[in-house]
């Protein structure tokens, strides 16, 4: 039996009565999408925790969209949101929340207008990311302590937490060397607009949507040592995008007939 049930959704398209969005925008769409791209990369790099077990962590960012007036109509607000999400499949939950979803890094780049085919990995993938740092275990233990029901259990968990915290690398420096420098890519993303919960509309003249991305581990290698590329990758189908075509590793793949 499933532990939870997904909120029912129905697929929708932009209502035909929405006004033209261009006169309503108080931001440059290309600049906003570039900002989203950089915010996601920064957030994943700092917050996501990857493990050898293949964990695919979620990371969330809030997108703020300036509007002309806090008294804008619902149709005007929707026109602004739909203009941002053009080209992405959309559905509506029973509670009225509107959701856009898509899968794969190429879909993410194309939505944001990133010219990914002409960019080196160093400029499009997410790096460096946290990989087996021990921070995830620390977070898990802290949560267990909060839920502990006896003094003995708390004492045992706190001892384990102290040991785990001693193993976490707390350095703020970018990890050096191919083995210590790790990369990730976008696996899927979801954008949600809660039209009935826009608390910043009256206060800051802005609408907000939530962007959640699920990431997958890509490989390792310091781009400063590899001409902006990775040194090794996890998935064979990423070879062309990730490895330097002038590298020995790339030539080895070609020699084995894998390219």
CSV table of N, CA, C and O in Angstrom, one decimal, residues 49-113:
chain,number,residue,atom,x,y,z
A,49,UNK,N,23.4,17.1,-1.7
A,49,UNK,CA,24.4,16.1,-1.2
A,49,UNK,C,24.3,14.8,-2.0
A,49,UNK,O,23.2,14.2,-2.0
A,50,UNK,N,25.4,14.4,-2.7
A,50,UNK,CA,25.4,13.2,-3.5
A,50,UNK,C,26.2,12.1,-2.8
A,50,UNK,O,27.1,12.4,-2.1
A,51,UNK,N,25.7,10.9,-3.0
A,51,UNK,CA,26.3,9.8,-2.3
A,51,UNK,C,26.6,8.7,-3.3
A,51,UNK,O,26.1,8.6,-4.4
A,52,UNK,N,27.5,7.7,-2.9
A,52,UNK,CA,27.9,6.6,-3.7
A,52,UNK,C,26.7,5.7,-4.1
A,52,UNK,O,26.8,4.9,-5.0
A,53,UNK,N,25.6,5.8,-3.3
A,53,UNK,CA,24.5,4.9,-3.5
A,53,UNK,C,23.6,5.5,-4.7
A,53,UNK,O,22.6,4.8,-5.0
A,54,UNK,N,24.0,6.6,-5.3
A,54,UNK,CA,23.2,7.1,-6.4
A,54,UNK,C,22.1,8.0,-6.0
A,54,UNK,O,21.2,8.2,-6.8
A,55,UNK,N,22.1,8.6,-4.8
A,55,UNK,CA,21.1,9.5,-4.4
A,55,UNK,C,20.9,10.6,-5.4
A,55,UNK,O,21.9,11.2,-5.8
A,56,UNK,N,19.6,11.0,-5.7
A,56,UNK,CA,19.3,12.1,-6.6
A,56,UNK,C,18.6,13.2,-5.8
A,56,UNK,O,17.4,13.1,-5.6
A,57,UNK,N,19.3,14.1,-5.2
A,57,UNK,CA,18.7,15.1,-4.3
A,57,UNK,C,17.8,16.1,-5.0
A,57,UNK,O,18.1,16.5,-6.1
A,58,UNK,N,16.8,16.6,-4.2
A,58,UNK,CA,16.0,17.7,-4.7
A,58,UNK,C,16.6,19.0,-4.2
A,58,UNK,O,17.2,19.1,-3.1
A,59,UNK,N,16.5,20.1,-4.9
A,59,UNK,CA,16.9,21.4,-4.5
A,59,UNK,C,15.9,22.4,-4.9
A,59,UNK,O,15.3,22.3,-6.0
A,60,UNK,N,15.6,23.4,-4.1
A,60,UNK,CA,14.5,24.3,-4.4
A,60,UNK,C,15.0,25.8,-4.4
A,60,UNK,O,15.8,26.2,-3.6
A,61,UNK,N,14.5,26.6,-5.4
A,61,UNK,CA,14.8,28.0,-5.4
A,61,UNK,C,13.5,28.8,-5.6
A,61,UNK,O,12.5,28.2,-6.2
A,62,UNK,N,13.4,30.0,-5.1
A,62,UNK,CA,12.3,30.8,-5.3
A,62,UNK,C,12.5,31.9,-6.3
A,62,UNK,O,13.6,32.5,-6.3
A,63,UNK,N,11.7,32.0,-7.3
A,63,UNK,CA,11.8,32.9,-8.4
A,63,UNK,C,10.9,34.1,-8.2
A,63,UNK,O,9.7,33.9,-8.0
A,64,UNK,N,11.4,35.3,-8.1
A,64,UNK,CA,10.6,36.5,-7.9
A,64,UNK,C,10.5,37.3,-9.2
A,64,UNK,O,11.5,37.5,-9.9
A,65,UNK,N,9.3,37.6,-9.5
A,65,UNK,CA,9.0,38.3,-10.8
A,65,UNK,C,8.3,39.7,-10.5
A,65,UNK,O,7.2,39.7,-10.0
A,66,UNK,N,9.0,40.8,-10.7
A,66,UNK,CA,8.5,42.1,-10.4
A,66,UNK,C,7.2,42.4,-11.3
A,66,UNK,O,7.2,42.0,-12.5
A,67,UNK,N,6.2,43.0,-10.8
A,67,UNK,CA,5.0,43.4,-11.5
A,67,UNK,C,4.8,44.9,-11.4
A,67,UNK,O,5.4,45.5,-10.5
A,68,UNK,N,3.9,45.4,-12.2
A,68,UNK,CA,3.7,46.9,-12.3
A,68,UNK,C,2.9,47.4,-11.1
A,68,UNK,O,3.2,48.5,-10.6
A,69,UNK,N,2.0,46.6,-10.6
A,69,UNK,CA,1.1,47.1,-9.5
A,69,UNK,C,0.6,45.9,-8.6
A,69,UNK,O,0.3,44.9,-9.1
A,70,UNK,N,0.5,46.2,-7.3
A,70,UNK,CA,0.0,45.2,-6.4
A,70,UNK,C,-1.5,44.9,-6.7
A,70,UNK,O,-2.1,44.0,-6.1
A,71,UNK,N,-2.2,45.8,-7.4
A,71,UNK,CA,-3.6,45.7,-7.7
A,71,UNK,C,-3.8,45.0,-9.1
A,71,UNK,O,-5.0,45.1,-9.6
A,72,UNK,N,-2.8,44.4,-9.7
A,72,UNK,CA,-3.0,43.7,-11.0
A,72,UNK,C,-4.0,42.6,-10.8
A,72,UNK,O,-4.2,42.0,-9.8
A,73,UNK,N,-4.7,42.3,-11.9
A,73,UNK,CA,-5.7,41.3,-11.9
A,73,UNK,C,-5.1,39.9,-12.0
A,73,UNK,O,-4.0,39.8,-12.3
A,74,UNK,N,-5.9,38.9,-11.7
A,74,UNK,CA,-5.5,37.5,-11.7
A,74,UNK,C,-5.1,37.2,-13.2
A,74,UNK,O,-4.1,36.5,-13.4
A,75,UNK,N,-5.8,37.7,-14.1
A,75,UNK,CA,-5.5,37.4,-15.5
A,75,UNK,C,-4.1,38.0,-15.9
A,75,UNK,O,-3.3,37.4,-16.6
A,76,UNK,N,-3.9,39.2,-15.4
A,76,UNK,CA,-2.6,39.9,-15.7
A,76,UNK,C,-1.4,39.1,-15.1
A,76,UNK,O,-0.4,38.9,-15.7
A,77,UNK,N,-1.6,38.7,-13.8
A,77,UNK,CA,-0.6,37.9,-13.2
A,77,UNK,C,-0.3,36.6,-13.9
A,77,UNK,O,0.8,36.2,-14.1
A,78,UNK,N,-1.4,35.9,-14.3
A,78,UNK,CA,-1.2,34.7,-15.0
A,78,UNK,C,-0.5,34.9,-16.4
A,78,UNK,O,0.3,34.0,-16.8
A,79,UNK,N,-0.8,36.0,-17.0
A,79,UNK,CA,-0.1,36.3,-18.3
A,79,UNK,C,1.4,36.4,-18.1
A,79,UNK,O,2.2,35.9,-18.9
A,80,UNK,N,1.8,37.0,-17.0
A,80,UNK,CA,3.2,37.1,-16.7
A,80,UNK,C,3.9,35.7,-16.4
A,80,UNK,O,4.9,35.4,-16.9
A,81,UNK,N,3.2,34.9,-15.6
A,81,UNK,CA,3.7,33.6,-15.3
A,81,UNK,C,3.8,32.7,-16.5
A,81,UNK,O,4.8,32.0,-16.7
A,82,UNK,N,2.7,32.7,-17.3
A,82,UNK,CA,2.7,31.9,-18.5
A,82,UNK,C,3.8,32.3,-19.5
A,82,UNK,O,4.4,31.5,-20.2
A,83,UNK,N,4.1,33.6,-19.6
A,83,UNK,CA,5.2,34.0,-20.5
A,83,UNK,C,6.5,33.5,-20.0
A,83,UNK,O,7.4,33.2,-20.9
A,84,UNK,N,6.7,33.4,-18.7
A,84,UNK,CA,8.0,32.8,-18.2
A,84,UNK,C,8.1,31.3,-18.5
A,84,UNK,O,9.1,30.8,-18.9
A,85,UNK,N,6.9,30.6,-18.5
A,85,UNK,CA,6.9,29.1,-18.6
A,85,UNK,C,6.6,28.6,-20.0
A,85,UNK,O,6.2,27.5,-20.1
A,86,UNK,N,6.6,29.5,-20.9
A,86,UNK,CA,6.3,29.1,-22.3
A,86,UNK,C,7.0,27.9,-22.8
A,86,UNK,O,8.3,27.8,-22.6
A,87,UNK,N,6.3,26.9,-23.3
A,87,UNK,CA,6.9,25.7,-23.9
A,87,UNK,C,7.0,24.5,-22.9
A,87,UNK,O,7.5,23.5,-23.3
A,88,UNK,N,6.6,24.7,-21.7
A,88,UNK,CA,6.6,23.6,-20.7
A,88,UNK,C,5.3,23.1,-20.4
A,88,UNK,O,4.3,23.8,-20.3
A,89,UNK,N,5.1,21.7,-20.3
A,89,UNK,CA,3.8,21.1,-20.0
A,89,UNK,C,3.3,21.6,-18.7
A,89,UNK,O,4.1,21.7,-17.7
A,90,UNK,N,2.0,21.8,-18.6
A,90,UNK,CA,1.4,22.4,-17.5
A,90,UNK,C,0.2,21.6,-17.0
A,90,UNK,O,-0.5,21.0,-17.8
A,91,UNK,N,0.0,21.6,-15.7
A,91,UNK,CA,-1.2,21.0,-15.1
A,91,UNK,C,-1.7,21.8,-13.9
A,91,UNK,O,-0.9,22.7,-13.4
A,92,UNK,N,-2.9,21.6,-13.4
A,92,UNK,CA,-3.4,22.3,-12.3
A,92,UNK,C,-3.9,21.3,-11.2
A,92,UNK,O,-4.6,20.3,-11.5
A,93,UNK,N,-3.5,21.6,-10.0
A,93,UNK,CA,-4.0,20.7,-8.9
A,93,UNK,C,-5.4,21.1,-8.5
A,93,UNK,O,-5.9,22.2,-8.8
A,94,UNK,N,-6.0,20.2,-7.7
A,94,UNK,CA,-7.3,20.5,-7.2
A,94,UNK,C,-7.4,21.8,-6.3
A,94,UNK,O,-8.4,22.4,-6.2
A,95,UNK,N,-6.3,22.1,-5.6
A,95,UNK,CA,-6.3,23.3,-4.8
A,95,UNK,C,-6.0,24.6,-5.5
A,95,UNK,O,-5.9,25.7,-5.0
A,96,UNK,N,-5.9,24.5,-6.9
A,96,UNK,CA,-5.7,25.7,-7.7
A,96,UNK,C,-4.2,26.0,-8.1
A,96,UNK,O,-4.0,26.8,-8.9
A,97,UNK,N,-3.3,25.3,-7.4
A,97,UNK,CA,-1.9,25.5,-7.8
A,97,UNK,C,-1.6,25.1,-9.2
A,97,UNK,O,-2.1,24.0,-9.6
A,98,UNK,N,-0.8,25.9,-9.9
A,98,UNK,CA,-0.5,25.6,-11.3
A,98,UNK,C,0.9,25.1,-11.3
A,98,UNK,O,1.8,25.7,-10.8
A,99,UNK,N,1.2,23.9,-12.0
A,99,UNK,CA,2.5,23.3,-12.0
A,99,UNK,C,3.0,23.1,-13.5
A,99,UNK,O,2.2,22.6,-14.3
A,100,UNK,N,4.2,23.3,-13.7
A,100,UNK,CA,4.9,23.0,-14.9
A,100,UNK,C,6.0,22.0,-14.7
A,100,UNK,O,6.7,22.1,-13.7
A,101,UNK,N,6.1,21.0,-15.5
A,101,UNK,CA,7.1,20.0,-15.2
A,101,UNK,C,7.8,19.5,-16.5
A,101,UNK,O,7.2,19.6,-17.6
A,102,UNK,N,9.1,19.2,-16.4
A,102,UNK,CA,9.8,18.7,-17.6
A,102,UNK,C,11.0,17.8,-17.1
A,102,UNK,O,11.3,17.9,-15.9
A,103,UNK,N,11.6,17.1,-18.0
A,103,UNK,CA,12.6,16.1,-17.6
A,103,UNK,C,13.9,16.2,-18.5
A,103,UNK,O,13.8,16.5,-19.7
A,104,UNK,N,15.0,16.1,-17.9
A,104,UNK,CA,16.3,16.1,-18.6
A,104,UNK,C,16.9,17.5,-18.6
A,104,UNK,O,16.3,18.5,-18.7
A,105,UNK,N,18.3,17.5,-18.6
A,105,UNK,CA,19.0,18.7,-18.6
A,105,UNK,C,18.8,19.5,-19.9
A,105,UNK,O,18.7,20.8,-19.9
A,106,UNK,N,18.6,18.9,-21.1
A,106,UNK,CA,18.4,19.6,-22.3
A,106,UNK,C,17.1,20.4,-22.3
A,106,UNK,O,17.0,21.5,-22.7
A,107,UNK,N,16.1,19.8,-21.7
A,107,UNK,CA,14.8,20.5,-21.6
A,107,UNK,C,14.9,21.7,-20.7
A,107,UNK,O,14.4,22.8,-20.9
A,108,UNK,N,15.7,21.6,-19.6
A,108,UNK,CA,16.0,22.7,-18.7
A,108,UNK,C,16.7,23.8,-19.4
A,108,UNK,O,16.3,25.0,-19.3
A,109,UNK,N,17.8,23.5,-20.1
A,109,UNK,CA,18.5,24.5,-20.8
A,109,UNK,C,17.7,25.2,-21.9
A,109,UNK,O,17.8,26.4,-22.0
A,110,UNK,N,16.9,24.4,-22.6
A,110,UNK,CA,16.1,25.0,-23.7
A,110,UNK,C,15.0,26.0,-23.1
A,110,UNK,O,14.8,27.0,-23.7
A,111,UNK,N,14.4,25.6,-22.0
A,111,UNK,CA,13.5,26.5,-21.4
A,111,UNK,C,14.1,27.8,-21.0
A,111,UNK,O,13.6,28.9,-21.2
A,112,UNK,N,15.4,27.8,-20.5
A,112,UNK,CA,16.1,29.0,-20.1
A,112,UNK,C,16.8,29.7,-21.2
A,112,UNK,O,17.4,30.7,-21.0
A,113,UNK,N,16.8,29.1,-22.4
A,113,UNK,CA,17.4,29.7,-23.6
A,113,UNK,C,18.9,29.6,-23.5
A,113,UNK,O,19.6,30.5,-24.1
